[in-house]
Each structure stands twice: as C-alpha cells, then as structure tokens.
Amino acid sequence: SQTIHQWPATLVQPVGSPLSLECTVEGTSNPNLYWYRQAAGRGLQLLFYSVGIGQISSEVPQNLSASRPQDRQFILSSKKLLLSDSGFYLCAWSVVPQGRTEAFFGQGTRLTVV
Amino acid sequence: GQQVMQIPQYQHVQEGEDFTTYCNSSTTLSNIQWYKQRPGGHPVFLIQLVKSGEVKKQKRLTFQFGEAKKNSSLHITATQTTDVGTYFCAGLSGYSTLTFGKGTMLLVSP
C-alpha cells in the first residue's frame, strides 16, 4: 500500500534561518507531488507541484523553493525564513495516470517562525 | 487560472441540525473531490464525483455534482459532534492539478 512520510511534525525556527522539509512517498511510482500551506484557520494554498523528477511548478512567488531530486522525494526549502512563513505545511501525492486522481496528504509540519 | 469558491467559510450548528456547503468552479471540471480535515489533522479524502448530475451518499453525507460540472455541494443530515472539522472541495480540470476551495469550517455544539 502507498504511504507518505513528512517530517518533522513541528518546527520552531528563528527569522532568517534556513528551512528544509522533506516528504517521501512509498508504494507508488511517478506520483504527482504537491506542497500546500495552510495558515491558521484558513484554506489550502498550493505552493508547488511536480509531475516528475526535476519538474517543479510554482503557484505563488515567495520566499520558498521546492526540489524533486528523486521520483518519490519532494523537498521544500527556504534560505531565510520570514515571520509570514509560519503555517501548516502539507505534502500530498496523487497518481493521475492510474486513474486515481485524489490527493493523499502527509501528516503535515507545523512551522512557527519566531 | 482555475478558481474554486466555497461557501460558507464557517458554520456553527446545534447537534441534529443539517449542514450544507457549496462549491463553485470558474471552469468545467473533470471531477470534483471532497475532503475533511479534523482540527489539528490533515485533509482526508472523502469522495470523488465524476458524472454530470451525480449524487453519492455516505451515511448521513450527500454529495452532488452539478449538471454543468461546475458546482457541487455536500449536505450533512442531522449533524453530530464527530462531524466537526473543515470540509474542502477540490476541482480537477483535465489532468492538471487539483484546485482546492478555501473550505468550510463546521462547528457542532452538543
């Protein structure tokens, strides 16, 4: 069965520090991968999505970047965090070519920038 | 780009009352999906609707997909405290990415 791992679960980082959040998927190949951010009590904002290794599309220009070094690995990064980067970051995957279009989310990372 | 609007943003009901959330897309959708996010949790897939005018039921939850495949609704009959959470719709246009609505937060008082 497919599983998605996202870590860490919580993170407190000072302003100006770097960030690296990692997400890995098991049990499937060539998934579409997504990074979403959710501010407290708000909706899901799509940050990045990837349809293949090295293919990254950015939905919102901001202080963050994403990379997909391997088929089932998706990394969200920042060189210098801002206070406004605080939020709940969710990684998700879907496999459209197999007819399964629903997204499966990881447990999320609660990031607080102080 | 594709936009998915969801209303209301928030609803507070007494246990036993019904609840409905509505979703509208700016473009015709291939399918529409509904997710539930419990407080402190991550969104979990509930159901997918594909056909024009489709209606699906899961116990007390009824999901509808509009004839034009641009709108959808989720109706909960006789809410329970376990229904508390945020309900998101997500639209898929062609084989592009899912576009999520902003969600409807449901609070149920006993």
mmCIF file of C-alpha atoms in Angstrom:
data_model
loop_
_atom_site.group_PDB
_atom_site.id
_atom_site.type_symbol
_atom_site.label_atom_id
_atom_site.label_comp_id
_atom_site.label_asym_id
_atom_site.label_seq_id
_atom_site.Cartn_x
_atom_site.Cartn_y
_atom_site.Cartn_z
ATOM 1 C CA SER A 1 0.000 0.000 0.000
ATOM 2 C CA GLN A 2 1.017 3.577 -0.522
ATOM 3 C CA THR A 3 2.257 5.720 2.318
ATOM 4 C CA ILE A 4 3.515 9.248 2.599
ATOM 5 C CA HIS A 5 6.036 10.403 5.143
ATOM 6 C CA GLN A 6 6.508 14.006 6.100
ATOM 7 C CA TRP A 7 8.808 15.350 8.751
ATOM 8 C CA PRO A 8 9.290 16.964 11.138
ATOM 9 C CA ALA A 9 5.828 17.236 12.665
ATOM 10 C CA THR A 10 6.583 20.544 14.359
ATOM 11 C CA LEU A 11 9.338 23.061 13.910
ATOM 12 C CA VAL A 12 10.236 26.356 15.537
ATOM 13 C CA GLN A 13 12.761 28.382 13.612
ATOM 14 C CA PRO A 14 14.154 31.895 14.051
ATOM 15 C CA VAL A 15 13.655 34.539 11.403
ATOM 16 C CA GLY A 16 16.428 34.432 8.837
ATOM 17 C CA SER A 17 17.249 30.770 9.354
ATOM 18 C CA PRO A 18 17.077 28.195 6.530
ATOM 19 C CA LEU A 19 14.365 25.609 6.137
ATOM 20 C CA SER A 20 14.217 22.143 4.715
ATOM 21 C CA LEU A 21 11.097 19.997 4.875
ATOM 22 C CA GLU A 22 11.142 16.576 3.337
ATOM 23 C CA CYS A 23 8.383 14.380 2.013
ATOM 24 C CA THR A 24 8.702 10.861 0.674
ATOM 25 C CA VAL A 25 6.154 8.544 -0.847
ATOM 26 C CA GLU A 26 6.273 4.766 -0.777
ATOM 27 C CA GLY A 27 4.373 2.169 -2.733
ATOM 28 C CA THR A 28 3.816 4.085 -5.961
ATOM 29 C CA SER A 29 5.837 5.375 -8.864
ATOM 30 C CA ASN A 30 5.799 8.631 -10.781
ATOM 31 C CA PRO A 31 3.363 10.369 -8.457
ATOM 32 C CA ASN A 32 2.323 13.983 -8.768
ATOM 33 C CA LEU A 33 3.640 15.705 -5.676
ATOM 34 C CA TYR A 34 2.362 18.838 -4.007
ATOM 35 C CA TRP A 35 3.302 21.256 -1.279
ATOM 36 C CA TYR A 36 0.460 23.166 0.342
ATOM 37 C CA ARG A 37 0.475 25.731 3.122
ATOM 38 C CA GLN A 38 -2.395 26.375 5.469
ATOM 39 C CA ALA A 39 -2.440 29.435 7.680
ATOM 40 C CA ALA A 40 -4.276 29.068 10.973
ATOM 41 C CA GLY A 41 -7.971 28.552 10.319
ATOM 42 C CA ARG A 42 -7.563 29.136 6.602
ATOM 43 C CA GLY A 43 -7.737 27.202 3.374
ATOM 44 C CA LEU A 44 -5.120 25.258 1.459
ATOM 45 C CA GLN A 45 -2.730 27.323 -0.604
ATOM 46 C CA LEU A 46 -0.899 25.387 -3.316
ATOM 47 C CA LEU A 47 2.773 26.340 -3.236
ATOM 48 C CA PHE A 48 4.455 23.918 -5.622
ATOM 49 C CA TYR A 49 3.620 20.855 -7.624
ATOM 50 C CA SER A 50 5.725 18.398 -9.541
ATOM 51 C CA VAL A 51 4.804 15.890 -12.224
ATOM 52 C CA GLY A 52 8.274 14.332 -12.428
ATOM 53 C CA ILE A 53 11.886 14.429 -11.283
ATOM 54 C CA GLY A 54 13.302 17.922 -11.583
ATOM 55 C CA GLN A 55 9.963 19.326 -12.773
ATOM 56 C CA ILE A 56 8.680 21.965 -10.391
ATOM 57 C CA SER A 57 5.862 24.419 -10.942
ATOM 58 C CA SER A 58 5.427 27.326 -8.585
ATOM 59 C CA GLU A 59 1.968 28.647 -7.942
ATOM 60 C CA VAL A 60 2.833 31.562 -5.707
ATOM 61 C CA PRO A 61 6.048 33.632 -5.901
ATOM 62 C CA GLN A 62 7.512 33.801 -2.438
ATOM 63 C CA ASN A 63 10.375 33.058 -0.158
ATOM 64 C CA LEU A 64 10.232 29.318 -0.709
ATOM 65 C CA SER A 65 11.539 26.852 -3.265
ATOM 66 C CA ALA A 66 10.983 23.175 -3.968
ATOM 67 C CA SER A 67 13.023 20.380 -5.441
ATOM 68 C CA ARG A 68 12.374 16.817 -6.526
ATOM 69 C CA PRO A 69 15.716 15.024 -6.577
ATOM 70 C CA GLN A 70 14.136 11.574 -6.767
ATOM 71 C CA ASP A 71 10.853 10.229 -8.080
ATOM 72 C CA ARG A 72 9.275 9.882 -4.667
ATOM 73 C CA GLN A 73 11.013 12.675 -2.775
ATOM 74 C CA PHE A 74 9.847 16.263 -2.575
ATOM 75 C CA ILE A 75 11.683 18.921 -0.610
ATOM 76 C CA LEU A 76 10.529 22.367 0.437
ATOM 77 C CA SER A 77 13.264 24.869 1.241
ATOM 78 C CA SER A 78 13.968 28.407 2.195
ATOM 79 C CA LYS A 79 17.269 30.217 2.516
ATOM 80 C CA LYS A 80 15.938 32.779 5.001
ATOM 81 C CA LEU A 81 12.662 32.350 6.790
ATOM 82 C CA LEU A 82 10.254 35.219 7.319
ATOM 83 C CA LEU A 83 7.660 35.554 10.053
ATOM 84 C CA SER A 84 4.996 35.223 7.358
ATOM 85 C CA ASP A 85 6.291 31.739 6.504
ATOM 86 C CA SER A 86 4.676 30.360 9.659
ATOM 87 C CA GLY A 87 1.911 27.880 8.947
ATOM 88 C CA PHE A 88 0.948 24.273 8.486
ATOM 89 C CA TYR A 89 2.809 22.730 5.548
ATOM 90 C CA LEU A 90 1.283 19.719 3.892
ATOM 91 C CA CYS A 91 2.787 17.413 1.322
ATOM 92 C CA ALA A 92 0.440 15.413 -0.885
ATOM 93 C CA TRP A 93 0.593 12.970 -3.759
ATOM 94 C CA SER A 94 -1.699 11.739 -6.474
ATOM 95 C CA VAL A 95 -1.322 9.354 -9.386
ATOM 96 C CA VAL A 96 -3.410 10.657 -12.257
ATOM 97 C CA PRO A 97 -2.248 8.236 -14.978
ATOM 98 C CA GLN A 98 -3.572 5.317 -12.966
ATOM 99 C CA GLY A 99 -6.994 6.884 -12.806
ATOM 100 C CA ARG A 100 -6.649 7.723 -9.145
ATOM 101 C CA THR A 101 -6.899 11.474 -9.024
ATOM 102 C CA GLU A 102 -7.500 12.021 -5.332
ATOM 103 C CA ALA A 103 -4.747 13.534 -3.223
ATOM 104 C CA PHE A 104 -3.270 11.807 -0.205
ATOM 105 C CA PHE A 105 -1.820 14.085 2.410
ATOM 106 C CA GLY A 106 1.027 13.638 4.829
ATOM 107 C CA GLN A 107 0.618 14.451 8.489
ATOM 108 C CA GLY A 108 1.926 17.957 7.964
ATOM 109 C CA THR A 109 4.585 20.136 9.560
ATOM 110 C CA ARG A 110 3.602 22.985 11.852
ATOM 111 C CA LEU A 111 6.193 25.668 11.322
ATOM 112 C CA THR A 112 6.472 28.619 13.665
ATOM 113 C CA VAL A 113 8.929 31.312 12.738
ATOM 114 C CA VAL A 114 9.938 33.401 15.743
ATOM 115 C CA GLY B 1 -6.364 30.211 -13.801
ATOM 116 C CA GLN B 2 -8.952 27.906 -12.366
ATOM 117 C CA GLN B 3 -10.680 29.139 -9.243
ATOM 118 C CA VAL B 4 -12.815 27.199 -6.808
ATOM 119 C CA MET B 5 -15.037 29.161 -4.470
ATOM 120 C CA GLN B 6 -16.558 27.586 -1.412
ATOM 121 C CA ILE B 7 -19.259 28.952 0.873
ATOM 122 C CA PRO B 8 -19.885 29.482 3.682
ATOM 123 C CA GLN B 9 -16.480 29.954 5.259
ATOM 124 C CA TYR B 10 -17.793 28.970 8.636
ATOM 125 C CA GLN B 11 -20.928 27.494 10.119
ATOM 126 C CA HIS B 12 -21.922 26.741 13.671
ATOM 127 C CA VAL B 13 -24.879 24.397 14.173
ATOM 128 C CA GLN B 14 -26.574 22.592 17.011
ATOM 129 C CA GLU B 15 -26.229 18.849 17.020
ATOM 130 C CA GLY B 16 -29.047 17.353 14.984
ATOM 131 C CA GLU B 17 -29.313 20.251 12.560
ATOM 132 C CA ASP B 18 -28.443 19.872 8.917
ATOM 133 C CA PHE B 19 -25.439 21.442 7.222
ATOM 134 C CA THR B 20 -24.613 22.246 3.617
ATOM 135 C CA THR B 21 -21.501 23.613 1.982
ATOM 136 C CA TYR B 22 -21.361 24.753 -1.635
ATOM 137 C CA CYS B 23 -18.558 24.769 -4.151
ATOM 138 C CA ASN B 24 -18.355 26.641 -7.446
ATOM 139 C CA SER B 25 -15.681 26.445 -10.100
ATOM 140 C CA SER B 26 -14.791 29.054 -12.683
ATOM 141 C CA THR B 27 -14.202 26.280 -15.216
ATOM 142 C CA THR B 28 -15.827 22.976 -16.141
ATOM 143 C CA LEU B 29 -14.351 20.174 -14.087
ATOM 144 C CA SER B 30 -13.307 16.632 -14.895
ATOM 145 C CA ASN B 31 -14.213 15.666 -11.394
ATOM 146 C CA ILE B 32 -14.759 17.173 -8.000
ATOM 147 C CA GLN B 33 -13.493 15.780 -4.739
ATOM 148 C CA TRP B 34 -14.368 16.391 -1.133
ATOM 149 C CA TYR B 35 -12.023 16.213 1.819
ATOM 150 C CA LYS B 36 -12.439 16.527 5.556
ATOM 151 C CA GLN B 37 -9.836 17.941 7.900
ATOM 152 C CA ARG B 38 -10.340 17.361 11.588
ATOM 153 C CA PRO B 39 -8.956 20.011 13.950
ATOM 154 C CA GLY B 40 -5.208 19.576 14.153
ATOM 155 C CA GLY B 41 -5.185 16.967 11.416
ATOM 156 C CA HIS B 42 -4.568 16.740 7.710
ATOM 157 C CA PRO B 43 -7.167 16.626 4.926
ATOM 158 C CA VAL B 44 -8.571 13.188 4.245
ATOM 159 C CA PHE B 45 -10.241 12.223 1.011
ATOM 160 C CA LEU B 46 -13.974 11.560 1.304
ATOM 161 C CA ILE B 47 -15.344 11.063 -2.188
ATOM 162 C CA GLN B 48 -14.994 11.851 -5.859
ATOM 163 C CA LEU B 49 -17.777 12.805 -8.265
ATOM 164 C CA VAL B 50 -17.215 12.451 -11.985
ATOM 165 C CA LYS B 51 -20.504 12.433 -13.854
ATOM 166 C CA SER B 52 -22.760 15.371 -14.575
ATOM 167 C CA GLY B 53 -25.628 15.424 -12.062
ATOM 168 C CA GLU B 54 -24.067 12.663 -9.995
ATOM 169 C CA VAL B 55 -25.280 12.130 -6.448
ATOM 170 C CA LYS B 56 -23.466 9.964 -3.946
ATOM 171 C CA LYS B 57 -24.235 9.181 -0.327
ATOM 172 C CA GLN B 58 -22.073 8.142 2.576
ATOM 173 C CA LYS B 59 -24.324 7.503 5.550
ATOM 174 C CA ARG B 60 -25.524 10.992 6.554
ATOM 175 C CA LEU B 61 -23.448 12.764 3.908
ATOM 176 C CA THR B 62 -24.876 13.513 0.461
ATOM 177 C CA PHE B 63 -22.650 14.792 -2.320
ATOM 178 C CA GLN B 64 -23.924 16.316 -5.553
ATOM 179 C CA PHE B 65 -22.198 17.336 -8.774
ATOM 180 C CA GLY B 66 -23.962 19.923 -10.894
ATOM 181 C CA GLU B 67 -25.268 19.292 -14.377
ATOM 182 C CA ALA B 68 -22.752 21.697 -15.856
ATOM 183 C CA LYS B 69 -19.933 20.105 -13.818
ATOM 184 C CA LYS B 70 -19.019 23.474 -12.348
ATOM 185 C CA ASN B 71 -20.597 23.244 -8.922
ATOM 186 C CA SER B 72 -21.041 20.791 -6.131
ATOM 187 C CA SER B 73 -22.493 20.514 -2.674
ATOM 188 C CA LEU B 74 -22.048 18.479 0.455
ATOM 189 C CA HIS B 75 -25.027 18.048 2.735
ATOM 190 C CA ILE B 76 -24.870 16.504 6.178
ATOM 191 C CA THR B 77 -28.146 15.380 7.699
ATOM 192 C CA ALA B 78 -28.568 15.529 11.470
ATOM 193 C CA THR B 79 -25.062 16.640 12.337
ATOM 194 C CA GLN B 80 -23.139 15.017 15.145
ATOM 195 C CA THR B 81 -20.193 16.340 17.145
ATOM 196 C CA THR B 82 -17.973 13.951 15.220
ATOM 197 C CA ASP B 83 -18.721 15.950 12.062
ATOM 198 C CA VAL B 84 -16.673 18.867 13.377
ATOM 199 C CA GLY B 85 -13.907 19.916 11.018
ATOM 200 C CA THR B 86 -13.211 21.767 7.826
ATOM 201 C CA TYR B 87 -14.672 20.445 4.597
ATOM 202 C CA PHE B 88 -12.836 21.186 1.384
ATOM 203 C CA CYS B 89 -13.892 20.702 -2.169
ATOM 204 C CA ALA B 90 -11.225 20.281 -4.824
ATOM 205 C CA GLY B 91 -11.735 20.504 -8.541
ATOM 206 C CA LEU B 92 -9.752 18.765 -11.239
ATOM 207 C CA SER B 93 -9.791 20.304 -14.698
ATOM 208 C CA GLY B 94 -8.456 17.926 -17.309
ATOM 209 C CA TYR B 95 -5.391 16.269 -15.861
ATOM 210 C CA SER B 96 -3.984 19.368 -14.255
ATOM 211 C CA THR B 97 -3.543 19.923 -10.556
ATOM 212 C CA LEU B 98 -6.289 19.839 -8.009
ATOM 213 C CA THR B 99 -7.572 23.262 -7.029
ATOM 214 C CA PHE B 100 -8.918 23.412 -3.514
ATOM 215 C CA GLY B 101 -11.603 25.692 -2.215
ATOM 216 C CA LYS B 102 -10.868 27.606 0.974
ATOM 217 C CA GLY B 103 -13.002 25.203 2.966
ATOM 218 C CA THR B 104 -15.988 25.455 5.244
ATOM 219 C CA MET B 105 -15.298 25.118 8.942
ATOM 220 C CA LEU B 106 -18.116 23.295 10.705
ATOM 221 C CA LEU B 107 -18.618 23.559 14.443
ATOM 222 C CA VAL B 108 -21.276 21.411 16.076
ATOM 223 C CA SER B 109 -22.486 22.169 19.563
ATOM 224 C CA PRO B 110 -23.951 19.360 21.645
#
